Structure formats: C-alpha cells, structure tokens
Amino acid sequence: NAGVTQTPKFRVLKTGQSMTLLCAQDMNHEYMYWYRQDPGMGLRLIHYSVGEGTTAKGEVPDGYNVSRLKKQNFLLGLESAAPSQTSVYFCASSFRGLGANVLTFGAGSRLTVL
Amino acid sequence: RKEVEQDPGPFNVPEGATVAFNCTYSNSASQSFFWYRQDCRKEPKLLMSVYSSGNEDGRFTAQLNRASQYISLLIRDSKLSDSATYLCVVPSYSGGGADGLTFGKGTHLIIQP
C-alpha cells in the first residue's frame, strides 16, 4: 500500500519555465490537496479537490493550476515559475466529511526556482 | 488573535524528561483538534486527535481547554526519537470541510541525550 506518492521529489527550474507535479493516491480518498511549506510560514493550502473533475482555490492559489481528471491523481502545474515559488510542496488526501480532518501526506517535492 | 498560534521553540529537553507545549486557536466553533508530527525534511503525520475529554496514547497526552481556547500536548519519559516539529491543526468548520484545516507553524522539540 503506497499511500500518497509524489513525483518528482526534487526539481530545479529557471524563472519562466513550466512544470507539473504529480500526486497519486491508492486509498480511494475523495479529497485531495496541494500545500506548500516555507520556513516560518507553516503549511498553506494552494488548491484542493473534493472529487474527480472538481478543483477549488485555497489560501495561496496564484501562479498555480490544478487538474483532477482521475480520482486517484491530482496534478499541480506551474505555468511560469518564479523564485517566490521555491518551496517544499506536499500533496495530501483524505476521506470526505469528518474524515477530511485527517490527512495523509506524500513525502514532498522540493522545488527550487533560480 | 491569529487563527492558530504555537511557540516555535526550540524546546531543548533532556532524555527522560516530561515536556508540554500549547497551541492557542481563535475559532471558538472548532469542535475537534489534531496534533501532527513532522520529522526534519519529511511529511507531517497524524500523531493524535484531541477531543473534549482529552486523549492519551502511551506517553502522549493531549488535552483541550475550550474556555481558554488552547490545546496542549504532553510527552512523558521523552525519547531521542521524539525530536521533531509538532504541528497543531484546527478545523475551521464543525464538520469536515476540505479547505477548513488551519495548521500552526509548529513547535520544534529537541530531545538531548
């Protein structure tokens, strides 16, 4: 049972480049999330999804796009990377309802934008 | 008041000691609370839930003080492996809202031999 898997684990981009982070979960969770974690800032929600084909903005959505074409996958895209997007990105998933309070996280993707 | 506040530490504690730290929250409507643990350069993992009656799991005890709007985490007989950052998590809604979790910035705990 893999849980939540993120790829890639590390990536270095130049300003203006684009990339996609992939998150896959095998727990049949309805909800999926993308967070970023920066020193001194804690975890901040970028986008989330409550089901296949649905997405919604979180606290810090600017500069990111997401898609959830399949229930088990949640993609995070950066169309034109900026140095301010240097961060550690965590994907998470959960059941719906009260189960949404208990998140299972992926191992993280460390992104550096030069 | 900020939504969720934690003392960032670090708390430097000798092995075997008891340590406790608090988390204050501003949303009085929150019904359930959680402690997550995050090891250095790893993902957060659920440590325990906190209910009105408190919760105990081995050496860990979590309690809720609703009147003063804080939750606490107490670790007894601390081990070197307890060294981590402890994140307080507070739902914004009484139910399960997908965007309703607020994470504290964490308290860094270092257990020294």
mmCIF file of C-alpha atoms in Angstrom, chain A residues 101, chain B residues 1-5 23-33 64-71 88-95 97 99-102:
data_model
loop_
_atom_site.group_PDB
_atom_site.id
_atom_site.type_symbol
_atom_site.label_atom_id
_atom_site.label_comp_id
_atom_site.label_asym_id
_atom_site.label_seq_id
_atom_site.Cartn_x
_atom_site.Cartn_y
_atom_site.Cartn_z
ATOM 1 C CA ASN A 101 -9.788 16.344 9.236
ATOM 2 C CA ARG B 1 -5.543 36.890 17.600
ATOM 3 C CA LYS B 2 -4.005 34.734 14.862
ATOM 4 C CA GLU B 3 -6.030 31.663 13.962
ATOM 5 C CA VAL B 4 -3.591 29.101 15.340
ATOM 6 C CA GLU B 5 -0.528 30.045 17.356
ATOM 7 C CA CYS B 23 -1.446 25.742 20.904
ATOM 8 C CA THR B 24 -3.968 28.573 21.009
ATOM 9 C CA TYR B 25 -6.772 28.953 18.496
ATOM 10 C CA SER B 26 -9.211 31.729 17.689
ATOM 11 C CA ASN B 27 -12.204 29.887 16.181
ATOM 12 C CA SER B 28 -14.470 29.065 19.107
ATOM 13 C CA ALA B 29 -16.681 26.961 16.801
ATOM 14 C CA SER B 30 -13.965 24.348 16.278
ATOM 15 C CA GLN B 31 -15.023 21.004 17.680
ATOM 16 C CA SER B 32 -12.052 18.736 17.102
ATOM 17 C CA PHE B 33 -8.342 19.305 17.054
ATOM 18 C CA LEU B 64 -8.380 20.674 25.314
ATOM 19 C CA ASN B 65 -9.189 23.802 27.294
ATOM 20 C CA ARG B 66 -12.193 25.190 25.481
ATOM 21 C CA ALA B 67 -12.728 28.127 27.847
ATOM 22 C CA SER B 68 -9.230 29.482 27.197
ATOM 23 C CA GLN B 69 -9.141 28.174 23.620
ATOM 24 C CA TYR B 70 -5.982 26.160 23.693
ATOM 25 C CA ILE B 71 -4.905 22.567 23.303
ATOM 26 C CA CYS B 88 -1.290 21.916 15.841
ATOM 27 C CA VAL B 89 -4.218 21.596 13.425
ATOM 28 C CA VAL B 90 -7.589 23.231 13.899
ATOM 29 C CA PRO B 91 -10.599 22.751 11.618
ATOM 30 C CA SER B 92 -12.388 25.948 10.728
ATOM 31 C CA TYR B 93 -15.715 24.177 10.482
ATOM 32 C CA SER B 94 -17.535 21.980 12.917
ATOM 33 C CA GLY B 95 -17.763 19.353 10.191
ATOM 34 C CA GLY B 97 -14.512 20.928 5.201
ATOM 35 C CA ASP B 99 -10.425 23.703 2.890
ATOM 36 C CA GLY B 100 -11.144 24.052 6.560
ATOM 37 C CA LEU B 101 -7.909 22.994 8.217
ATOM 38 C CA THR B 102 -5.553 25.583 9.655
#
